[in-house]
Short mmCIF file of C-alpha atoms in Angstrom, two decimals:
data_model
loop_
_atom_site.label_atom_id
_atom_site.label_comp_id
_atom_site.label_asym_id
_atom_site.label_seq_id
_atom_site.Cartn_x
_atom_site.Cartn_y
_atom_site.Cartn_z
CA UNK A 1 0.00 0.00 0.00
CA UNK A 2 2.79 2.32 0.91
CA UNK A 3 4.34 1.94 -2.55
CA UNK A 4 0.97 2.68 -4.17
CA UNK A 5 0.70 5.91 -2.18
CA UNK A 6 4.20 6.80 -3.31
CA UNK A 7 3.21 6.21 -6.94
CA UNK A 8 0.09 8.39 -6.59
CA UNK A 9 2.13 11.11 -4.91
CA UNK A 10 4.69 10.98 -7.72
CA UNK A 11 1.97 11.19 -10.37
CA UNK A 12 0.40 14.22 -8.66
CA UNK A 13 3.82 15.87 -8.37
CA UNK A 14 4.58 15.34 -12.05
CA UNK A 15 1.13 16.62 -13.07
CA UNK A 16 1.54 19.77 -11.01
CA UNK A 17 5.03 20.32 -12.40
CA UNK A 18 3.85 19.91 -16.00
CA UNK A 19 0.89 22.22 -15.37
CA UNK A 20 3.29 24.85 -14.13
CA UNK A 21 5.44 24.41 -17.23
CA UNK A 22 2.45 24.76 -19.56
CA UNK A 23 1.29 27.90 -17.79
CA UNK A 24 4.73 29.39 -18.07
CA UNK A 25 4.92 28.55 -21.78
CA UNK A 26 1.52 30.08 -22.57
CA UNK A 27 2.45 33.39 -20.97
CA UNK A 28 6.04 34.05 -22.06
CA UNK A 29 5.69 37.84 -22.09
CA UNK A 30 6.80 38.22 -25.68
CA UNK A 31 5.62 38.07 -29.28
CA UNK A 32 7.78 37.46 -32.34
CA UNK A 33 6.98 39.46 -35.48
CA UNK A 34 8.24 38.90 -39.02
CA UNK A 35 7.70 42.25 -40.72
CA UNK A 36 8.26 43.66 -44.16
CA UNK A 37 7.13 47.07 -42.94
CA UNK A 38 10.05 49.43 -42.29
CA UNK A 39 8.33 52.54 -40.97
CA UNK A 40 8.84 54.71 -37.90
CA UNK A 41 5.15 54.31 -37.09
CA UNK A 42 5.63 50.62 -36.36
CA UNK A 43 8.56 51.16 -34.00
CA UNK A 44 6.50 53.70 -32.06
CA UNK A 45 3.54 51.32 -31.86
CA UNK A 46 5.57 48.32 -30.75
CA UNK A 47 7.08 50.40 -27.95
CA UNK A 48 3.65 51.62 -26.86
CA UNK A 49 2.30 48.05 -26.91
CA UNK A 50 5.12 46.89 -24.65
CA UNK A 51 4.56 49.81 -22.27
CA UNK A 52 0.85 49.01 -22.00
CA UNK A 53 1.04 45.22 -21.77
CA UNK A 54 4.55 44.32 -20.64
CA UNK A 55 4.79 42.03 -23.68
CA UNK A 56 8.13 42.35 -25.45
CA UNK A 57 7.95 42.62 -29.26
CA UNK A 58 10.81 40.92 -31.09
CA UNK A 59 10.97 41.99 -34.74
CA UNK A 60 12.69 40.30 -37.68
CA UNK A 61 12.71 42.51 -40.78
CA UNK A 62 13.28 41.42 -44.36
CA UNK A 63 11.66 41.71 -47.76
CA UNK A 64 8.16 40.27 -47.88
CA UNK A 65 8.92 37.37 -50.20
CA UNK A 66 12.00 36.48 -48.15
CA UNK A 67 9.90 36.30 -44.99
CA UNK A 68 7.33 34.07 -46.68
CA UNK A 69 10.08 31.72 -47.91
CA UNK A 70 11.64 31.71 -44.46
CA UNK A 71 8.33 30.71 -42.89
CA UNK A 72 8.00 27.89 -45.41
CA UNK A 73 11.48 26.56 -44.65
CA UNK A 74 11.10 26.87 -40.87
CA UNK A 75 7.74 25.15 -40.86
CA UNK A 76 6.29 24.34 -37.45
CA UNK A 77 9.65 25.22 -35.86
CA UNK A 78 9.39 28.86 -36.89
CA UNK A 79 9.61 31.26 -33.95
CA UNK A 80 7.35 33.75 -35.73
CA UNK A 81 3.98 34.51 -34.15
CA UNK A 82 2.86 37.34 -36.45
CA UNK A 83 3.46 38.11 -40.11
CA UNK A 84 3.12 41.77 -41.04
CA UNK A 85 3.39 42.65 -44.70
CA UNK A 86 2.07 44.95 -47.39
CA UNK A 87 -0.40 44.27 -50.18
CA UNK A 88 -3.17 41.70 -50.36
CA UNK A 89 -1.11 39.81 -52.92
CA UNK A 90 1.45 38.85 -50.31
CA UNK A 91 -1.15 38.14 -47.65
CA UNK A 92 -2.79 35.81 -50.16
CA UNK A 93 0.52 34.07 -50.88
CA UNK A 94 1.08 33.47 -47.18
CA UNK A 95 -2.43 32.12 -46.71
CA UNK A 96 -2.27 29.90 -49.81
CA UNK A 97 1.01 28.43 -48.51
CA UNK A 98 -0.78 27.50 -45.24
CA UNK A 99 1.45 29.83 -43.24
CA UNK A 100 -1.41 31.54 -41.38
CA UNK A 101 -4.21 30.47 -39.06
CA UNK A 102 -7.59 31.93 -38.17
CA UNK A 103 -7.70 34.43 -35.34
CA UNK A 104 -8.81 32.64 -32.15
CA UNK A 105 -11.02 35.62 -31.27
CA UNK A 106 -12.64 37.25 -34.28
CA UNK A 107 -14.47 39.86 -32.22
CA UNK A 108 -11.88 42.49 -33.14
CA UNK A 109 -12.95 42.10 -36.79
CA UNK A 110 -16.66 42.72 -36.24
CA UNK A 111 -16.68 46.46 -36.89
CA UNK A 112 -14.20 46.47 -39.78
CA UNK A 113 -15.15 46.81 -43.46
CA UNK A 114 -15.72 43.30 -44.75
CA UNK A 115 -13.64 43.75 -47.91
CA UNK A 116 -10.57 44.48 -45.75
CA UNK A 117 -10.79 41.22 -43.79
CA UNK A 118 -9.90 37.76 -45.07
CA UNK A 119 -13.00 35.64 -45.65
CA UNK A 120 -11.48 32.92 -43.43
CA UNK A 121 -10.27 35.39 -40.76
CA UNK A 122 -6.62 34.54 -41.43
CA UNK A 123 -5.48 38.10 -42.06
CA UNK A 124 -6.75 41.61 -41.48
CA UNK A 125 -5.85 44.97 -42.99
CA UNK A 126 -4.05 47.39 -40.69
CA UNK A 127 -3.95 50.37 -43.04
CA UNK A 128 -5.15 51.39 -46.48
CA UNK A 129 -3.28 52.99 -49.35
CA UNK A 130 -4.80 54.06 -52.65
CA UNK A 131 -3.00 53.37 -55.94
CA UNK A 132 -3.62 56.57 -57.84
CA UNK A 133 -2.48 58.68 -60.75
CA UNK A 134 -0.12 61.48 -59.72
CA UNK A 135 0.47 64.17 -62.32
CA UNK A 136 2.55 67.29 -62.87
CA UNK A 137 0.17 70.16 -62.29
CA UNK A 138 1.82 72.47 -64.84
CA UNK A 139 1.67 69.99 -67.73
CA UNK A 140 -1.77 68.41 -67.35
CA UNK A 141 -5.18 69.95 -67.94
CA UNK A 142 -8.24 69.05 -65.87
CA UNK A 143 -9.96 67.34 -68.83
CA UNK A 144 -6.96 65.02 -69.27
CA UNK A 145 -7.28 63.31 -65.90
CA UNK A 146 -7.80 59.60 -66.62
CA UNK A 147 -9.66 56.67 -65.15
CA UNK A 148 -7.58 53.48 -65.01
CA UNK A 149 -9.08 52.24 -68.27
CA UNK A 150 -8.17 55.52 -70.00
CA UNK A 151 -4.46 54.98 -69.40
CA UNK A 152 -4.37 52.74 -72.48
CA UNK A 153 -5.69 55.50 -74.75
CA UNK A 154 -3.14 56.50 -77.45
CA UNK A 155 -3.53 60.16 -76.44
CA UNK A 156 -1.35 59.36 -73.42
CA UNK A 157 1.47 57.89 -75.51
CA UNK A 158 4.86 58.70 -74.01
CA UNK A 159 3.32 60.37 -70.96
CA UNK A 160 3.00 57.58 -68.35
CA UNK A 161 5.53 55.97 -66.01
CA UNK A 162 5.30 53.37 -63.29
CA UNK A 163 7.40 50.70 -61.65
CA UNK A 164 7.89 47.14 -62.86
CA UNK A 165 5.10 44.61 -63.17
CA UNK A 166 7.13 42.41 -60.81
CA UNK A 167 6.13 44.88 -58.11
CA UNK A 168 3.23 43.56 -56.06
CA UNK A 169 1.40 46.93 -56.07
CA UNK A 170 1.07 46.86 -59.86
CA UNK A 171 0.16 43.19 -59.87
CA UNK A 172 -2.74 43.89 -57.51
CA UNK A 173 -3.88 46.87 -59.59
CA UNK A 174 -3.97 44.63 -62.66
CA UNK A 175 -5.75 41.96 -60.61
CA UNK A 176 -8.43 44.43 -59.58
CA UNK A 177 -9.03 45.32 -63.23
CA UNK A 178 -9.26 41.60 -64.03
CA UNK A 179 -11.92 41.23 -61.35
CA UNK A 180 -13.97 44.11 -62.72
CA UNK A 181 -13.40 43.88 -66.48
CA UNK A 182 -12.42 40.29 -67.25
CA UNK A 183 -9.33 38.81 -68.89
CA UNK A 184 -9.83 39.92 -72.51
CA UNK A 185 -10.49 43.58 -71.74
CA UNK A 186 -7.67 43.71 -69.19
CA UNK A 187 -5.15 42.25 -71.64
CA UNK A 188 -6.14 44.82 -74.26
CA UNK A 189 -5.78 47.51 -71.60
CA UNK A 190 -2.34 46.32 -70.52
CA UNK A 191 -1.09 46.28 -74.11
CA UNK A 192 -2.25 49.86 -74.60
CA UNK A 193 -0.79 51.03 -71.29
CA UNK A 194 2.63 49.56 -72.06
CA UNK A 195 2.65 51.32 -75.42
CA UNK A 196 2.09 54.62 -73.58
CA UNK A 197 5.08 54.28 -71.24
CA UNK A 198 7.54 57.15 -71.47
CA UNK A 199 10.36 54.77 -70.45
CA UNK A 200 10.90 51.21 -69.38
CA UNK A 201 9.60 50.70 -65.83
CA UNK A 202 12.24 51.15 -63.14
CA UNK A 203 12.61 52.46 -59.59
CA UNK A 204 10.12 52.71 -56.73
CA UNK A 205 7.11 55.01 -56.40
CA UNK A 206 9.14 57.96 -55.15
CA UNK A 207 11.45 57.55 -58.15
CA UNK A 208 8.42 57.88 -60.45
CA UNK A 209 7.46 61.19 -58.86
CA UNK A 210 11.01 62.52 -59.03
CA UNK A 211 10.97 61.63 -62.72
CA UNK A 212 7.73 63.59 -63.19
CA UNK A 213 9.39 66.68 -61.74
CA UNK A 214 12.35 66.13 -64.07
CA UNK A 215 10.02 66.14 -67.10
CA UNK A 216 10.35 62.46 -68.01
CA UNK A 217 6.55 62.04 -68.10
CA UNK A 218 3.31 63.73 -67.08
CA UNK A 219 1.55 60.92 -65.19
CA UNK A 220 2.72 58.26 -62.74
CA UNK A 221 0.91 55.35 -61.10
CA UNK A 222 1.86 55.37 -57.40
CA UNK A 223 0.59 54.70 -53.90
CA UNK A 224 -0.70 57.78 -52.09
CA UNK A 225 1.46 57.55 -48.99
CA UNK A 226 4.66 57.94 -51.02
CA UNK A 227 3.66 61.51 -51.83
CA UNK A 228 3.28 62.12 -48.10
CA UNK A 229 6.77 60.73 -47.54
CA UNK A 230 8.12 63.11 -50.18
CA UNK A 231 6.54 66.06 -48.37
CA UNK A 232 8.13 64.80 -45.13
CA UNK A 233 11.57 64.38 -46.72
CA UNK A 234 14.48 66.74 -47.36
CA UNK A 235 13.91 70.11 -48.99
CA UNK A 236 14.59 68.80 -52.48
CA UNK A 237 11.82 66.22 -52.09
CA UNK A 238 9.43 68.83 -50.69
CA UNK A 239 10.04 70.94 -53.81
CA UNK A 240 9.29 67.93 -56.02
CA UNK A 241 6.11 67.07 -54.11
CA UNK A 242 4.86 70.66 -54.43
CA UNK A 243 4.85 70.29 -58.23
CA UNK A 244 2.54 67.28 -58.17
CA UNK A 245 -1.12 66.55 -57.56
CA UNK A 246 -3.13 63.41 -56.90
CA UNK A 247 -5.96 62.24 -59.11
CA UNK A 248 -8.30 59.55 -57.78
CA UNK A 249 -9.45 57.50 -60.81
CA UNK A 250 -12.88 55.98 -61.47
CA UNK A 251 -14.85 58.29 -59.21
CA UNK A 252 -17.96 58.03 -61.38
CA UNK A 253 -17.78 54.24 -61.35
CA UNK A 254 -16.40 51.62 -59.00
CA UNK A 255 -13.97 53.94 -57.23
CA UNK A 256 -10.21 54.09 -56.78
CA UNK A 257 -8.26 50.88 -56.21
CA UNK A 258 -7.43 50.35 -52.54
CA UNK A 259 -4.78 48.07 -51.18
CA UNK A 260 -3.58 47.42 -47.66
CA UNK A 261 -0.87 46.54 -45.27
CA UNK A 262 -1.98 43.72 -43.01
CA UNK A 263 -1.17 41.07 -40.47
CA UNK A 264 -1.98 37.51 -39.54
CA UNK A 265 -1.07 34.97 -36.89
CA UNK A 266 1.36 32.38 -38.21
CA UNK A 267 0.47 28.71 -38.33
CA UNK A 268 3.55 28.00 -36.19
CA UNK A 269 2.78 30.61 -33.52
CA UNK A 270 3.74 29.62 -29.97
CA UNK A 271 2.51 32.89 -28.43
CA UNK A 272 -0.96 32.95 -29.96
CA UNK A 273 -2.62 34.97 -27.21
CA UNK A 274 0.04 37.67 -27.36
CA UNK A 275 -0.13 37.70 -31.16
CA UNK A 276 -3.88 38.32 -30.96
CA UNK A 277 -3.31 41.09 -28.41
CA UNK A 278 -0.74 42.81 -30.63
CA UNK A 279 -2.93 42.77 -33.75
CA UNK A 280 -5.93 43.93 -31.73
CA UNK A 281 -3.81 46.81 -30.41
CA UNK A 282 -2.78 47.76 -33.96
CA UNK A 283 -6.47 48.01 -34.83
CA UNK A 284 -7.21 50.35 -31.92
CA UNK A 285 -8.05 54.04 -32.55
CA UNK A 286 -4.78 55.12 -30.94
CA UNK A 287 -2.66 52.91 -33.18
CA UNK A 288 -4.68 53.77 -36.28
CA UNK A 289 -4.06 57.46 -35.66
CA UNK A 290 -0.30 56.89 -35.41
CA UNK A 291 -0.29 54.95 -38.70
CA UNK A 292 -2.13 57.86 -40.27
CA UNK A 293 -0.02 60.69 -38.84
CA UNK A 294 3.44 59.15 -39.10
CA UNK A 295 3.22 57.20 -42.35
CA UNK A 296 0.46 59.01 -44.27
CA UNK A 297 -1.62 55.85 -44.67
CA UNK A 298 -5.39 55.77 -44.49
CA UNK A 299 -6.80 54.29 -41.26
CA UNK A 300 -9.26 51.44 -41.64
CA UNK A 301 -11.29 52.34 -38.56
CA UNK A 302 -14.32 54.51 -39.13
CA UNK A 303 -14.05 57.69 -37.07
CA UNK A 304 -10.23 57.87 -37.17
CA UNK A 305 -9.17 60.74 -39.37
CA UNK A 306 -6.34 60.77 -41.88
CA UNK A 307 -3.47 63.20 -41.34
CA UNK A 308 -3.95 66.85 -42.23
CA UNK A 309 -1.79 66.45 -45.36
CA UNK A 310 -3.68 63.38 -46.56
CA UNK A 311 -7.03 65.08 -45.89
CA UNK A 312 -5.88 68.00 -48.04
CA UNK A 313 -5.87 65.64 -51.05
CA UNK A 314 -9.64 65.41 -50.73
CA UNK A 315 -12.24 62.76 -50.13
CA UNK A 316 -12.73 60.04 -52.71
CA UNK A 317 -14.82 57.00 -53.48
CA UNK A 318 -12.88 53.80 -52.92
CA UNK A 319 -13.33 50.46 -54.63
CA UNK A 320 -14.85 48.08 -52.06
CA UNK A 321 -14.46 44.89 -54.06
CA UNK A 322 -13.38 41.97 -51.88
CA UNK A 323 -9.61 41.92 -51.56
CA UNK A 324 -9.80 38.13 -51.45
CA UNK A 325 -10.97 38.24 -55.06
CA UNK A 326 -8.11 40.60 -55.96
CA UNK A 327 -5.52 38.44 -54.24
CA UNK A 328 -6.80 35.37 -56.09
CA UNK A 329 -6.01 37.03 -59.44
CA UNK A 330 -2.39 37.92 -58.64
CA UNK A 331 -0.68 35.12 -60.56
CA UNK A 332 -2.91 35.68 -63.59
CA UNK A 333 -2.14 39.41 -63.44
CA UNK A 334 1.62 38.83 -63.60
CA UNK A 335 1.33 36.47 -66.58
CA UNK A 336 -0.87 38.98 -68.36
CA UNK A 337 1.65 41.78 -67.75
CA UNK A 338 4.45 39.61 -69.10
CA UNK A 339 2.51 38.97 -72.30
CA UNK A 340 1.95 42.71 -72.68
CA UNK A 341 5.68 43.40 -72.41
CA UNK A 342 5.34 45.23 -69.09
CA UNK A 343 8.91 44.78 -67.89
#
């Protein structure tokens, strides 16, 4: 009997010890983030999150595709709890590669616009950015301002620049046109657009706007927040930005193409609760305001205002098509651009 009591006592001791270990593991006081975002706003927000919760944020930064490949290679052994990246195209790639999981608590998604949330609750937008037409205000008349479809019109020959079709922003723009107009019309459009390029695509969005100021072209396809970053840059960039204006295409129709930066909890996450807390914090009014003020992005929360500079560009109608449908067309968009000779 005595030996049986010893066995029971040992079992109880081991159970209590293991329970203690599990509790310790589930509340490690940290969250590991793989992030493609490289903005001051994020550093500020991570510091605020730690101050409020005591949870340490460990950040690994790299290019978006590198992070996705790293997650694939690391598999279930990956230390990452959260993937933060830009563009629905990359969020879709991560989801399609089974690198994300559904949020354990979807309550934080209830009041968000449905087109900015993954249909399976595996990712959520954190900010919005519009892909617009920026033009040189001294070389473009009001009646020349184009919708997206107009950019293929021969009257714009030699007047348009943008970055490569390998860039995810342009792939998603093409994908959105595929969703709305179908494959045949979009291919015809892409062929016409490429024939209107003033030069072979090169450089990032800020490079396109610098080229506008230098007289290389009259129109550029860029994301809105890059103009804000020009205004916030050195004096030479401020002078360039002052020469340019934003045009929001398709205001009489579906609205201007919107894309996002977003986040999801990784499939391999060990700190799931802390990952949920971090993403929920990034969706709070306080965090949304910092995204807006520091990085000139559009907040996704209703009632949170854009920065004064961004508001000065005016209100606009945005395309509310499901971003899941746009993300699903990404691979087709790239093939279409290749056929059109969009380098």
